[in-house]
Coordinates of C-alpha atoms in Angstrom, one line a residue:
M7 CA 187.1 74.4 291.4
A8 CA 186.5 72.3 288.4
P9 CA 185.0 68.6 289.4
K10 CA 187.5 65.8 288.9
R11 CA 187.0 64.1 285.8
K12 CA 186.5 60.3 286.1
I13 CA 188.7 58.1 283.9
P14 CA 186.7 55.8 281.9
F15 CA 186.5 52.2 282.6
L16 CA 187.6 51.0 279.2
L17 CA 190.8 53.3 279.4
Y18 CA 192.0 51.3 282.5
I19 CA 191.1 47.8 280.7
S20 CA 193.1 49.0 277.6
I21 CA 196.2 50.4 279.9
T22 CA 196.4 47.1 281.6
L23 CA 196.0 44.9 278.4
I24 CA 198.8 46.9 276.9
F25 CA 200.9 46.2 280.3
I26 CA 200.2 42.7 279.8
F27 CA 201.0 42.7 276.1
L28 CA 204.6 44.2 276.7
T29 CA 205.2 41.9 279.6
F30 CA 204.0 38.8 277.7
F31 CA 206.6 39.6 274.9
F32 CA 209.4 40.4 277.5
S33 CA 208.6 37.0 279.2
I34 CA 208.8 35.1 276.1
N35 CA 212.5 36.4 275.4
T36 CA 213.5 35.6 279.1
G37 CA 215.8 32.7 279.3
S38 CA 219.0 31.3 278.1
Y39 CA 217.8 30.8 274.6
Q40 CA 217.0 34.3 273.3
L41 CA 213.8 34.7 270.8
S42 CA 213.4 38.3 269.4
L43 CA 210.2 39.6 268.4
P44 CA 210.5 39.0 264.7
E45 CA 211.5 35.4 265.6
V46 CA 208.1 35.2 267.5
V47 CA 206.0 36.6 264.8
N48 CA 207.5 34.2 262.3
I49 CA 206.8 31.3 264.4
L50 CA 203.2 32.3 265.0
F51 CA 202.7 32.6 261.2
G52 CA 204.0 28.9 260.6
Q53 CA 207.7 29.8 260.2
G54 CA 210.9 29.8 262.4
Q55 CA 213.7 27.4 263.2
D56 CA 212.8 24.1 265.0
N57 CA 214.7 24.8 268.2
S58 CA 212.9 28.4 268.5
I59 CA 209.4 26.6 267.8
L60 CA 210.4 24.0 270.6
V61 CA 211.5 26.8 273.0
L62 CA 208.3 29.0 272.4
F63 CA 205.5 26.1 272.2
E64 CA 206.9 23.6 274.9
Y65 CA 208.5 26.0 277.6
R66 CA 207.8 29.7 277.2
L67 CA 204.0 29.8 276.0
P68 CA 202.7 27.3 278.4
R69 CA 204.3 28.8 281.5
I70 CA 203.2 32.3 280.5
L71 CA 199.5 31.1 280.0
M72 CA 199.7 29.7 283.5
A73 CA 200.8 32.9 285.1
L74 CA 198.1 34.8 283.4
V75 CA 195.0 32.6 284.0
G76 CA 196.0 31.6 287.5
G77 CA 196.7 35.1 288.5
A78 CA 193.5 36.0 287.1
G79 CA 191.8 33.3 288.9
I80 CA 193.0 34.1 292.4
A81 CA 192.4 37.7 291.8
V82 CA 188.6 37.1 291.1
A83 CA 188.6 34.7 293.9
G84 CA 189.9 37.4 296.3
S85 CA 187.4 40.0 295.3
L86 CA 184.7 37.5 295.6
L87 CA 185.8 36.4 299.3
Q88 CA 185.9 40.2 300.4
S89 CA 182.3 40.6 299.2
Y90 CA 181.3 37.4 300.9
T91 CA 183.0 38.5 304.3
G92 CA 182.4 42.2 303.9
N93 CA 186.1 42.7 304.8
H94 CA 188.5 44.2 302.3
L95 CA 191.3 42.8 304.1
A96 CA 190.2 39.2 303.3
D97 CA 192.7 37.2 301.1
T98 CA 192.6 33.7 299.8
G99 CA 195.9 32.8 301.4
L100 CA 195.6 34.6 304.7
L101 CA 192.2 32.8 305.2
G102 CA 193.4 29.4 304.8
L103 CA 191.9 28.6 301.2
H104 CA 195.4 28.2 299.8
A105 CA 196.7 25.9 302.7
G106 CA 193.5 23.7 302.4
A107 CA 194.2 23.4 298.5
S108 CA 197.8 22.5 299.2
C109 CA 196.9 19.7 301.8
G110 CA 194.4 18.3 299.1
L111 CA 197.2 18.4 296.4
I112 CA 199.9 16.7 298.7
I113 CA 197.2 14.1 299.6
F114 CA 196.7 13.5 295.9
M115 CA 200.6 13.2 295.2
S116 CA 200.9 11.1 298.3
F117 CA 198.2 8.4 297.6
F118 CA 196.8 9.0 294.0
S119 CA 199.2 10.3 291.6
Q120 CA 200.6 6.8 290.5
K121 CA 197.3 5.0 290.4
F122 CA 195.4 6.7 287.5
L123 CA 196.4 7.5 284.1
Y124 CA 196.3 11.1 283.3
S125 CA 196.2 11.7 287.0
E126 CA 196.8 15.7 286.4
I127 CA 193.2 16.1 285.7
L128 CA 192.3 15.0 289.2
I129 CA 194.4 17.8 290.7
P130 CA 191.4 20.2 290.6
L131 CA 189.3 18.0 292.4
F132 CA 191.7 17.3 295.2
A133 CA 192.6 20.9 295.5
F134 CA 189.0 21.9 295.5
S135 CA 188.1 19.3 298.2
G136 CA 190.8 20.7 300.6
G137 CA 190.0 24.2 300.0
A138 CA 186.4 23.7 300.4
L139 CA 187.1 21.7 303.7
A140 CA 189.1 24.8 305.0
A141 CA 186.1 27.1 304.0
V142 CA 183.7 25.1 306.0
L143 CA 186.0 25.2 308.8
I144 CA 186.8 28.9 308.8
V145 CA 183.0 29.9 308.3
Y146 CA 182.0 27.6 310.9
L147 CA 184.3 28.9 313.6
A148 CA 183.8 32.5 312.4
K149 CA 179.8 32.4 312.9
S150 CA 178.4 34.8 315.5
K151 CA 175.6 34.4 317.6
N152 CA 172.9 35.9 315.0
G153 CA 174.3 33.5 312.2
G154 CA 176.5 36.3 310.7
I155 CA 180.2 36.3 310.0
N156 CA 182.2 37.8 312.8
T157 CA 184.8 39.8 310.5
N158 CA 187.0 40.6 313.5
K159 CA 187.7 36.9 314.3
L160 CA 188.0 35.9 310.3
I161 CA 191.5 36.5 309.9
L162 CA 192.7 35.0 313.0
I163 CA 190.6 31.9 312.3
G164 CA 192.0 31.7 309.0
I165 CA 195.6 31.9 310.1
A166 CA 194.7 29.1 312.6
V167 CA 193.3 27.0 309.9
S168 CA 196.2 27.8 307.8
A169 CA 198.5 26.5 310.4
L170 CA 196.6 23.2 310.8
F171 CA 196.6 22.2 307.1
N172 CA 200.3 23.3 306.6
A173 CA 201.2 21.0 309.4
I174 CA 199.3 18.0 307.6
T175 CA 200.9 19.2 304.3
L176 CA 204.4 19.2 305.8
F177 CA 204.1 15.8 307.5
L178 CA 202.8 14.1 304.4
S179 CA 205.6 16.0 302.5
L180 CA 208.3 14.5 304.6
R181 CA 207.0 11.0 303.6
L182 CA 207.4 11.8 300.0
S183 CA 210.2 10.7 297.8
K184 CA 213.2 13.4 297.5
D185 CA 212.1 14.4 294.0
T186 CA 208.3 14.9 295.1
Y187 CA 209.4 16.5 298.3
S188 CA 211.6 18.9 296.4
F189 CA 208.4 19.8 294.2
A190 CA 206.3 20.2 297.1
A191 CA 208.9 22.7 298.8
S192 CA 209.0 24.8 295.5
W193 CA 205.1 24.7 295.2
L194 CA 204.9 26.2 298.8
L195 CA 207.3 28.9 297.9
G196 CA 205.0 30.2 294.8
N197 CA 206.9 28.6 292.1
I198 CA 204.6 28.1 288.9
W199 CA 205.2 24.5 288.4
G200 CA 202.5 23.9 285.9
R201 CA 204.3 24.4 282.6
H202 CA 202.8 21.8 280.2
W203 CA 199.8 22.0 277.9
I204 CA 198.0 19.5 280.0
H205 CA 198.1 21.8 282.8
V206 CA 196.8 24.7 280.4
S207 CA 193.8 22.4 279.2
I208 CA 193.0 21.9 282.7
L209 CA 193.2 25.5 284.2
I210 CA 191.8 27.6 281.4
P211 CA 188.2 26.0 281.4
W212 CA 187.9 26.0 285.2
V213 CA 189.1 29.6 285.5
A214 CA 186.8 30.7 282.4
L215 CA 183.6 29.1 283.6
F216 CA 183.9 30.2 287.2
S217 CA 184.9 33.7 286.4
F218 CA 181.9 33.9 284.1
L219 CA 179.5 32.7 286.8
A220 CA 181.3 35.0 289.2
Y221 CA 180.5 38.0 286.8
H222 CA 176.9 36.9 286.6
L223 CA 176.6 37.5 290.5
A224 CA 178.1 41.2 290.1
H225 CA 174.6 42.8 290.2
R226 CA 173.6 40.9 293.4
L227 CA 177.1 41.6 294.8
N228 CA 176.6 45.3 294.5
L229 CA 173.3 45.1 296.0
L230 CA 174.9 43.3 299.2
Q231 CA 177.1 46.3 299.6
V232 CA 174.3 48.7 300.5
G233 CA 173.1 46.2 303.1
E234 CA 171.6 42.7 303.6
A235 CA 168.2 44.0 304.6
F236 CA 167.9 46.2 301.6
A237 CA 169.3 43.3 299.1
Q238 CA 166.5 41.2 300.4
T239 CA 163.6 44.0 299.7
T240 CA 164.9 43.7 296.1
G241 CA 164.0 40.2 295.8
I242 CA 167.3 38.5 295.7
N243 CA 168.1 35.5 298.0
V244 CA 171.0 36.9 300.2
K245 CA 172.1 33.6 301.7
R246 CA 172.2 31.9 298.3
T247 CA 174.1 34.6 296.8
K248 CA 176.8 34.7 299.4
N249 CA 177.3 31.0 299.4
S250 CA 177.5 31.2 295.7
A251 CA 180.3 33.9 296.1
L252 CA 182.1 31.7 298.6
I253 CA 181.8 28.4 296.7
L254 CA 183.1 30.3 293.6
A255 CA 186.2 31.8 295.5
V256 CA 187.2 28.4 296.7
A257 CA 186.9 26.9 293.3
L258 CA 188.9 29.4 291.6
S259 CA 191.7 29.8 294.3
S260 CA 192.0 26.2 294.9
V261 CA 192.7 25.1 291.3
S262 CA 194.7 28.2 290.6
V263 CA 197.2 27.8 293.4
A264 CA 197.2 24.1 292.8
I265 CA 198.6 24.6 289.2
V266 CA 200.7 27.6 289.7
G267 CA 201.7 27.2 293.4
N268 CA 201.0 28.9 296.5
I269 CA 200.6 32.6 295.7
S270 CA 199.7 34.7 298.9
F271 CA 198.5 38.1 298.9
L272 CA 197.6 38.4 295.2
G273 CA 193.9 38.0 296.1
L274 CA 194.3 41.0 298.2
L275 CA 196.4 43.2 296.3
A276 CA 194.5 43.0 292.7
P277 CA 191.0 43.7 293.9
H278 CA 192.2 46.6 296.0
L279 CA 194.2 48.2 292.9
A280 CA 191.0 47.7 290.9
R281 CA 188.7 49.2 293.7
Q282 CA 191.0 52.3 293.7
L283 CA 190.6 52.8 290.0
V284 CA 187.0 51.8 289.3
G285 CA 185.3 51.7 292.7
S286 CA 183.4 49.0 294.3
D287 CA 181.0 48.1 291.4
Y288 CA 181.5 44.5 290.9
R289 CA 180.6 44.7 287.1
L290 CA 183.7 46.8 286.9
N291 CA 185.7 45.5 289.7
L292 CA 185.8 41.9 288.7
P293 CA 187.1 42.1 285.1
L294 CA 189.8 44.7 285.9
S295 CA 190.9 42.6 289.2
A296 CA 191.2 39.5 286.9
L297 CA 193.5 41.6 284.4
I298 CA 195.5 43.1 287.1
G299 CA 196.3 39.7 288.9
A300 CA 197.3 38.3 285.5
G301 CA 199.7 41.0 285.0
I302 CA 201.0 41.0 288.4
L303 CA 201.8 37.4 288.4
L304 CA 203.1 37.2 285.0
L305 CA 205.4 40.3 285.7
S306 CA 206.6 38.6 288.9
D307 CA 207.3 35.4 287.3
T308 CA 209.1 36.9 284.5
I309 CA 211.4 39.2 287.0
G310 CA 212.2 36.2 289.0
R311 CA 213.5 34.3 285.8
S312 CA 215.2 37.0 284.3
L313 CA 217.0 39.0 287.2
F314 CA 218.1 35.9 288.8
E315 CA 218.7 33.4 286.1
A316 CA 221.1 31.1 287.7
N317 CA 218.9 30.9 290.7
P318 CA 215.3 31.8 289.7
I319 CA 213.1 33.3 292.6
P320 CA 209.7 31.9 292.8
A321 CA 206.8 34.3 291.5
G322 CA 205.1 33.7 295.0
I323 CA 208.2 35.5 296.9
L324 CA 208.0 38.5 294.7
V325 CA 204.3 38.9 295.0
S326 CA 204.5 38.8 298.8
F327 CA 207.4 41.1 298.8
I328 CA 204.9 43.6 297.2
G329 CA 201.7 42.3 298.8
G330 CA 203.0 42.0 302.6
P331 CA 203.8 45.6 302.9
Y332 CA 200.4 46.6 301.3
F333 CA 198.6 44.5 303.7
I334 CA 200.4 46.2 306.5
Y335 CA 199.4 49.7 305.0
L336 CA 196.0 48.8 304.8
L337 CA 195.9 47.6 308.4
L338 CA 197.6 50.7 309.6
K339 CA 195.0 52.8 307.3
N340 CA 192.1 51.1 309.0
N341 CA 193.1 51.5 312.5
R342 CA 193.5 55.0 311.9
S343 CA 189.9 55.4 310.6
V344 CA 188.4 53.4 313.6

């Protein structure tokens, strides 16, 4: 029997980019105001009607970029968190990081949003602070007697921490104005709310910088998969590497969900699909996870707007509709292998 040929990494990247490209143009043409492909091309080359230019640059393009960049950030964060915990079922939403970030966001909106000019630029700071606090609580409570992470307790503790921060978020939300409460409820359902260029300018540099730093850790993360004892013999600082992975995961997930909404299961789904295609080498897994996460979130947002135009369904609900059953499948698969 002939050996199974391995599909090149660049082919997977190319297929994913083509998928994103097609979804991108489908998303541009989704809505009550139709934009044909020739119109989009004309606009990009400096031509086109004023209404078409307004719709493309002020409404469609910022939202599309938010979905792409936010999806990539959540996916990379999920991959880093799975490396840190040594648990492939770890997800930024399940482990409470999203709940912490949302709590930070609601605190910002409740007490600080009206006190600063261009207050949107403070959103990443408050979201990161909330996510970091959640991460510290989870890591502290999940530590075993030998100082390591008890992966069996990790998800349960994450659920408990999520419940705590969600309760605080709900309490503060009830004290908000009607419009702000409506926004908070929409955010919790995973609605992509950051639709302006100010949000694009916040999210892209943050995700680009920390994704680059994450990729810089890839070789050391590969060594950790073999075992911490082996990794130490190669000269890397195991504790510093794991802490760096955790900090980057918190930073990426917190700012991403703060801008695009509470998107659960994407940090689990995208890294798993990438691992099925290219294996556990983080030099390959991280970039492919980012592209898959970007494509899934953009497709979910586009479907939610196109098929349910009168009452759009938030992208987070559609991602959970896929990710929830997949998580159950992974749990059942792991139980059979034990």
